[in-house]
C-alpha atoms as an extended CHARMM CRD file, in Angstrom:
* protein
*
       156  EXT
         1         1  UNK       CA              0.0000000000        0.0000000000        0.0000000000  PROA      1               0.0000000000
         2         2  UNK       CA              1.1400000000        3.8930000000       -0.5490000000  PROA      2               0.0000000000
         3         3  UNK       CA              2.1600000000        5.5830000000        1.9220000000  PROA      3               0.0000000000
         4         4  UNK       CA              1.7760000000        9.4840000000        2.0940000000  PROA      4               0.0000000000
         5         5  UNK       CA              3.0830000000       12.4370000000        4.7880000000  PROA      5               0.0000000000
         6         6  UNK       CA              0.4350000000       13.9660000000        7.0120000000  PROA      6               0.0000000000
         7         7  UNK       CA              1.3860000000       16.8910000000        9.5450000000  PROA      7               0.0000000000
         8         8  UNK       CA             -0.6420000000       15.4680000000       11.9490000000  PROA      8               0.0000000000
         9         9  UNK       CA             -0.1790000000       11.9520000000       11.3480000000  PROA      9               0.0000000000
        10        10  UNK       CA              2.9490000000       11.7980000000       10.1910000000  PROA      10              0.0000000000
        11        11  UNK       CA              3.7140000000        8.7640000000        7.1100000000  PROA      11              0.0000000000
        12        12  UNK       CA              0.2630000000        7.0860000000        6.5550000000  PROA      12              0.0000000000
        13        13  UNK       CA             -0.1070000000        4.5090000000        4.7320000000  PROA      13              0.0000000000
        14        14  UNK       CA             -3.1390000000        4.3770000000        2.7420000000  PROA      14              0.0000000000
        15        15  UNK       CA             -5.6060000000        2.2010000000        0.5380000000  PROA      15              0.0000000000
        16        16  UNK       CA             -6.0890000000        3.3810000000       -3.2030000000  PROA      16              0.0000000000
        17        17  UNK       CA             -9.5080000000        2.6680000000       -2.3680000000  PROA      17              0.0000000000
        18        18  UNK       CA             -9.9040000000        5.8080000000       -0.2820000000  PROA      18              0.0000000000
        19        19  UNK       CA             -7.6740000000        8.1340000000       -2.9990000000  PROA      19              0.0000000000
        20        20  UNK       CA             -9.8870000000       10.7820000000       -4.9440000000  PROA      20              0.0000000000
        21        21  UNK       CA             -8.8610000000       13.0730000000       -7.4380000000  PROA      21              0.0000000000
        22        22  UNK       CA            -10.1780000000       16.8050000000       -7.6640000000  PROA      22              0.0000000000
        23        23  UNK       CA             -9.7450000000       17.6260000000      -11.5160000000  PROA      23              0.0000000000
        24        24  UNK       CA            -10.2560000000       20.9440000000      -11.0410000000  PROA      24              0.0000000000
        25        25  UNK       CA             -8.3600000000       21.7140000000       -7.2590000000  PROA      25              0.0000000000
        26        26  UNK       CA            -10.7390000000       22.5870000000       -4.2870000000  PROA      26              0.0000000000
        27        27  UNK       CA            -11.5900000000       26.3320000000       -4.5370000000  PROA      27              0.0000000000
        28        28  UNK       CA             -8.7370000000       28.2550000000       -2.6470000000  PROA      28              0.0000000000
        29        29  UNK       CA             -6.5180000000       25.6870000000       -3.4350000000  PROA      29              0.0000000000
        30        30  UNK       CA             -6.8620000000       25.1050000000       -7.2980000000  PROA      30              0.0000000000
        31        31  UNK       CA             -3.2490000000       23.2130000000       -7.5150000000  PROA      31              0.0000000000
        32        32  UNK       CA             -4.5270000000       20.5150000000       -4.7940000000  PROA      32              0.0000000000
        33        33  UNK       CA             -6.0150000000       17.9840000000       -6.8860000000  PROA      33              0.0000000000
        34        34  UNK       CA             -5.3350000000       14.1630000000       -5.0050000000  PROA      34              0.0000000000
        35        35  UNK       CA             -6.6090000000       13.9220000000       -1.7170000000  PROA      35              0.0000000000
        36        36  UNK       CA             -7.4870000000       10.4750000000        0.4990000000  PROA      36              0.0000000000
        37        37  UNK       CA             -9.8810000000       10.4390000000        2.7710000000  PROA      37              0.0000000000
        38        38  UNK       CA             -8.9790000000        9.1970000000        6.1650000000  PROA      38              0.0000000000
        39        39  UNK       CA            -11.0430000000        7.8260000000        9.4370000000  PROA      39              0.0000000000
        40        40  UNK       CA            -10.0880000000        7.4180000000       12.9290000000  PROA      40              0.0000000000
        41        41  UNK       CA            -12.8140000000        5.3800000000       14.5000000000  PROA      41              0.0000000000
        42        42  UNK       CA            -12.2500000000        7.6970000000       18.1550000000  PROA      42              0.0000000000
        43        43  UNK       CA            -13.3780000000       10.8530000000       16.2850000000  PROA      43              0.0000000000
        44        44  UNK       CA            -16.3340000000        9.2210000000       14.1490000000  PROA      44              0.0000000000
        45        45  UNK       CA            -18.3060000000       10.7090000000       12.1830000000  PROA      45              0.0000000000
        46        46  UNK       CA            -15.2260000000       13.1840000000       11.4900000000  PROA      46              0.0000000000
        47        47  UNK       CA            -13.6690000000       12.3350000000        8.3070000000  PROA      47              0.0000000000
        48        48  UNK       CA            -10.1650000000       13.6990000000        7.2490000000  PROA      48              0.0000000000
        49        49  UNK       CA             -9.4550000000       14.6190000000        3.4710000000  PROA      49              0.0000000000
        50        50  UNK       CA             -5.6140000000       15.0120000000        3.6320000000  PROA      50              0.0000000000
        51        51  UNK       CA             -3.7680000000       16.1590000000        0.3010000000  PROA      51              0.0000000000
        52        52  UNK       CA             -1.1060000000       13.9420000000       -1.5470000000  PROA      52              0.0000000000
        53        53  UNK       CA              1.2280000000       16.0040000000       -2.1150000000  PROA      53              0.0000000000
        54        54  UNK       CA              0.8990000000       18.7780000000        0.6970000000  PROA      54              0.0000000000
        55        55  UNK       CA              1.3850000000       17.2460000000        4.2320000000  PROA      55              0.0000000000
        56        56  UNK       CA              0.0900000000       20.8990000000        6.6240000000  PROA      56              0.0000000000
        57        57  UNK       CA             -3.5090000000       20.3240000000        3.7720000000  PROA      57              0.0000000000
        58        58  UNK       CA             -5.9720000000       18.7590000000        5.8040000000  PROA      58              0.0000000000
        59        59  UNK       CA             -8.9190000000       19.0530000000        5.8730000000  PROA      59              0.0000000000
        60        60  UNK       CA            -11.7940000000       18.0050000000        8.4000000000  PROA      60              0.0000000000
        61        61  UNK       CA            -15.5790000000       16.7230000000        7.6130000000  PROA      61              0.0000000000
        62        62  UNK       CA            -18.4440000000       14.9100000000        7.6040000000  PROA      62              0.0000000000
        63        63  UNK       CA            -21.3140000000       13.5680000000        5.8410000000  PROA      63              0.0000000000
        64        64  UNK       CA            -24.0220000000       15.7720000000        5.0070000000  PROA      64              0.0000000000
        65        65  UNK       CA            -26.6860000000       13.7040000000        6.8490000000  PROA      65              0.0000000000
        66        66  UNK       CA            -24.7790000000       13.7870000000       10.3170000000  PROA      66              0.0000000000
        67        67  UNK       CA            -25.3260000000       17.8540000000       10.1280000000  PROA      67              0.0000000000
        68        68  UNK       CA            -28.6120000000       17.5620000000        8.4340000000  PROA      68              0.0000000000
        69        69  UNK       CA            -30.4090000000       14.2460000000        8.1130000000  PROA      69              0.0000000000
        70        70  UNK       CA            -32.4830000000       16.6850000000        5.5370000000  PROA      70              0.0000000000
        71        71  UNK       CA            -29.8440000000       17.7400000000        3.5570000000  PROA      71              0.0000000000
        72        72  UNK       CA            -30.7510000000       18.6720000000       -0.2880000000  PROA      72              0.0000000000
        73        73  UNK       CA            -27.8970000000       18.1910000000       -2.5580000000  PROA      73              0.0000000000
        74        74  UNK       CA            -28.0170000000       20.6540000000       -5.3080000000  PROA      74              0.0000000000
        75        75  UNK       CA            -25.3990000000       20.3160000000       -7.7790000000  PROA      75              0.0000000000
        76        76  UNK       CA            -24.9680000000       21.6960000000      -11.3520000000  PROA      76              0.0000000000
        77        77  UNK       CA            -24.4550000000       19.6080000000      -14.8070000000  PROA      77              0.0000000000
        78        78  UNK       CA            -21.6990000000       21.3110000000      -15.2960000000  PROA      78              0.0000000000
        79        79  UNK       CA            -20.0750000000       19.7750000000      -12.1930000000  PROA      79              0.0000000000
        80        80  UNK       CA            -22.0880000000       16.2940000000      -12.5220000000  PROA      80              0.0000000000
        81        81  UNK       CA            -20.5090000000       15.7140000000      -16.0460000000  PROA      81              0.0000000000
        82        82  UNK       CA            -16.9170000000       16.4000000000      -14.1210000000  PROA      82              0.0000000000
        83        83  UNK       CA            -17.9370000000       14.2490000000      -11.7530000000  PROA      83              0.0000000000
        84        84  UNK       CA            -19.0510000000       11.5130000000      -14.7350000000  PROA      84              0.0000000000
        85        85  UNK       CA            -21.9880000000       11.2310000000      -13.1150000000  PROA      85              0.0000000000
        86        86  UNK       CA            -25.7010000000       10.9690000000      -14.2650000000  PROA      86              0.0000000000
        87        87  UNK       CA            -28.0320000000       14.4020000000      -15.3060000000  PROA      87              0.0000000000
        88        88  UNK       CA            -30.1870000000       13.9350000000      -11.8480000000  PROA      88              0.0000000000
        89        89  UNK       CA            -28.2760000000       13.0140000000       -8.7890000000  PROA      89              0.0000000000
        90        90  UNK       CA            -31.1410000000       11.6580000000       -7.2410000000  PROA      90              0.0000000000
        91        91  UNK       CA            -30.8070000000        8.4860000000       -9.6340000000  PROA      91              0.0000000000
        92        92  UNK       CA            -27.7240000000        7.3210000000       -8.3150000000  PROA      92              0.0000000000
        93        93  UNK       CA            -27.0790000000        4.6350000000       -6.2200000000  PROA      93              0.0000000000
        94        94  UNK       CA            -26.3660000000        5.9010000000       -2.3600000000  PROA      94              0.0000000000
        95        95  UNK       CA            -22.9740000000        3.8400000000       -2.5320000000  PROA      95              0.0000000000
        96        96  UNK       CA            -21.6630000000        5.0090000000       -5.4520000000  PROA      96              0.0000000000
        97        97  UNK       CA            -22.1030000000        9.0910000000       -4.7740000000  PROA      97              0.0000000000
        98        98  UNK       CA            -20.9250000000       10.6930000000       -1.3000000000  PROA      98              0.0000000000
        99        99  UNK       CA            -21.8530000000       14.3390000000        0.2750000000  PROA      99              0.0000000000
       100       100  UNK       CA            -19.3490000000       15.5790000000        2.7760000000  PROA      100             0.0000000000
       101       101  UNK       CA            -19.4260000000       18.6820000000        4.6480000000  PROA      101             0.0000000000
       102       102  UNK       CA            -16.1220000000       20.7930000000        5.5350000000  PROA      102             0.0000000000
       103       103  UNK       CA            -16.2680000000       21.6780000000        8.9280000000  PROA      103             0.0000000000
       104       104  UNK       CA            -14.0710000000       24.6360000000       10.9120000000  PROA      104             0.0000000000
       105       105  UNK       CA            -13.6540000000       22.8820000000       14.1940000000  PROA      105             0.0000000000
       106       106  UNK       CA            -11.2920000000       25.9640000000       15.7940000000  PROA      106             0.0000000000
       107       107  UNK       CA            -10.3390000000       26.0460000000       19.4420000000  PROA      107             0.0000000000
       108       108  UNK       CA            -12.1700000000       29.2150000000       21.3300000000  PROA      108             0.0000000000
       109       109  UNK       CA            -15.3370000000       29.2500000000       19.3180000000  PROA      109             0.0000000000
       110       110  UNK       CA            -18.2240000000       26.7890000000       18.4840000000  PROA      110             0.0000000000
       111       111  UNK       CA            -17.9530000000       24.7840000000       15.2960000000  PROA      111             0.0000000000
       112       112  UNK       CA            -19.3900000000       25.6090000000       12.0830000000  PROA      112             0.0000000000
       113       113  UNK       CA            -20.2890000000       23.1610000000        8.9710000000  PROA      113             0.0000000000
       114       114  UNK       CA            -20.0170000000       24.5380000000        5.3860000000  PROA      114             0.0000000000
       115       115  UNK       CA            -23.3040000000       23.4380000000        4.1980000000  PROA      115             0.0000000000
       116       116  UNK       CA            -23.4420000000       26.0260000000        1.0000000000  PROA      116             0.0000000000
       117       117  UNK       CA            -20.7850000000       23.8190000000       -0.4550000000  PROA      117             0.0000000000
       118       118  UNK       CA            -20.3560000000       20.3500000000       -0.1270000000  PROA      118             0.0000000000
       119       119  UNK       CA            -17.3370000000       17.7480000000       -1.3610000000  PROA      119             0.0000000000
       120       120  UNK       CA            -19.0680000000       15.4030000000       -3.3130000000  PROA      120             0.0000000000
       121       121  UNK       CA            -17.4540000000       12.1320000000       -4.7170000000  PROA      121             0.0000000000
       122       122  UNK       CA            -18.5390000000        9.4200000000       -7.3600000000  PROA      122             0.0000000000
       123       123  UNK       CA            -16.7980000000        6.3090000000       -5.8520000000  PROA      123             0.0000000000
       124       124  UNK       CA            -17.0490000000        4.5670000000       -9.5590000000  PROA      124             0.0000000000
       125       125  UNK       CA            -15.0720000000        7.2020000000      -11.5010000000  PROA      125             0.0000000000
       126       126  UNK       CA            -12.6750000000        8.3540000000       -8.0140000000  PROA      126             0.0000000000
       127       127  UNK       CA            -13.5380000000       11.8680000000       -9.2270000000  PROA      127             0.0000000000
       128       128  UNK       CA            -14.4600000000       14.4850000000       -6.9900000000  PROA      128             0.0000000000
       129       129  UNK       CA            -15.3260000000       18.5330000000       -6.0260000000  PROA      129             0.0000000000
       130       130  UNK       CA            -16.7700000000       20.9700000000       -3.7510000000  PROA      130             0.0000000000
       131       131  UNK       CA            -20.0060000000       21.7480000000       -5.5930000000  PROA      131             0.0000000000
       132       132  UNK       CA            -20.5180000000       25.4800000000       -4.7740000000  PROA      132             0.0000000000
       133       133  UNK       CA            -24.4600000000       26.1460000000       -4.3670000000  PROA      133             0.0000000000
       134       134  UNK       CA            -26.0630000000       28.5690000000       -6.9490000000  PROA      134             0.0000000000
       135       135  UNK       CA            -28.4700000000       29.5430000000       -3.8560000000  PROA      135             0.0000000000
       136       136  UNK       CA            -28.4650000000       31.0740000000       -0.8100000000  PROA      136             0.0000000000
       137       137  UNK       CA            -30.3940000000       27.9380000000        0.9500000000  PROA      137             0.0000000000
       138       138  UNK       CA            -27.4540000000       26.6550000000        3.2170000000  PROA      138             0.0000000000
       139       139  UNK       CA            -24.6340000000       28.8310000000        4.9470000000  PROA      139             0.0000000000
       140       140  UNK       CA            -21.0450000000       28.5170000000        4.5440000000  PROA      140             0.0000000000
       141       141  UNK       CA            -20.5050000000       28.9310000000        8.2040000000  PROA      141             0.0000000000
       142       142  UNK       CA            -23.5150000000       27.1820000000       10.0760000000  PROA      142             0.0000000000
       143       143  UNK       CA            -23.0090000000       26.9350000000       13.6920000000  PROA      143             0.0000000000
       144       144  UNK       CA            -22.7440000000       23.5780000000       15.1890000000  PROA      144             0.0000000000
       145       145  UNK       CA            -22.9110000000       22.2810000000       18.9570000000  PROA      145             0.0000000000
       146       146  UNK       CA            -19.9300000000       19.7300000000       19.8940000000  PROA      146             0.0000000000
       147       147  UNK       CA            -23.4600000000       17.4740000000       20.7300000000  PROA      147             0.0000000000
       148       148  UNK       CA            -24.2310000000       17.3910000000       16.7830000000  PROA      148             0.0000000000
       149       149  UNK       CA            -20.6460000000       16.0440000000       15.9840000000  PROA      149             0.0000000000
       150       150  UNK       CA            -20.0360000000       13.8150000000       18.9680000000  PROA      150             0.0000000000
       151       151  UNK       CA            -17.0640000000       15.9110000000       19.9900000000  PROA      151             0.0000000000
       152       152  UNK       CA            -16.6260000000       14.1870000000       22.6930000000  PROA      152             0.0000000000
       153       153  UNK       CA            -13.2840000000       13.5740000000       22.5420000000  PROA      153             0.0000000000
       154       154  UNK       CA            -10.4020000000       15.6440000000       21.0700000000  PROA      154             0.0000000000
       155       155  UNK       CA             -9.3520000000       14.5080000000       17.7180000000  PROA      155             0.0000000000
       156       156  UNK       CA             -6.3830000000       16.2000000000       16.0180000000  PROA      156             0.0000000000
């Protein structure tokens, strides 16, 4: 298995199975484009998307539904067809398409969740972006309780 550097892990080693490629960089960070994703069953449900090829890149979420068990996906063609996925996203398979939330988890004030624009990943294809919502339906810096994350336990 590949192995990769992690600032707060230090060398990982890592399935393929878990490696995703942004083809067009995560917004802020355009040259980023190969990222695993990364659990640690002590801070479940958080997730951690760490870049290839920058170790200090990491960055921390969650699926949509753990924030929002409500959660509406909205995401253009434009970004389905770089995704390779089909016209509606409703008609894919659950498995094969996930919705992750960047979260801002800092140390002297609550949590938020970026809910206005979430990573989404077609498993099939390994493909993957932050799909930046056309509306104003979801904020980009939703407050969270540590309750809603199970934050129970420090996870760095």
């Amino acid at each position: 298995m590949p192995n990769t550097d992690s600032k707060h892990f230090g060398e990982v080693e890592y399935s393929e199975a878990w490696a995703i490629d942004f083809p067009q960089g995560i917004p802020g960070f355009e040259g980023e484009t190969r990222f695993v994703v990364m659990e640690r069953e002590e801070c479940h449900p958080i997730l951690y998307l760490q870049s290839l090829a920058t170790p200090s890149l990491c960055f921390l979420m969650t699926p949509a539904v753990v924030i929002d068990p409500r959660y509406e996906i909205c995401v253009r063609a434009e970004d389905l067809r770089t995704l390779e996925l089909e016209d509606d996203l409703a008609l894919q398979a659950p498995e094969h398409v996930a919705c992750w939330i960047i979260l801002s988890i800092p140390e002297r004030e609550a949590p938020s969740a970026n809910l206005a624009a979430p990573i989404i990943v077609n498993w099939r294809s390994r493909r993957a972006l932050q799909a930046i919502r056309a509306d104003s339906r979801y904020s980009a810096r939703q407050l969270l309780g540590s309750a809603e994350l199970g934050l129970g336990v420090t996870c760095s």
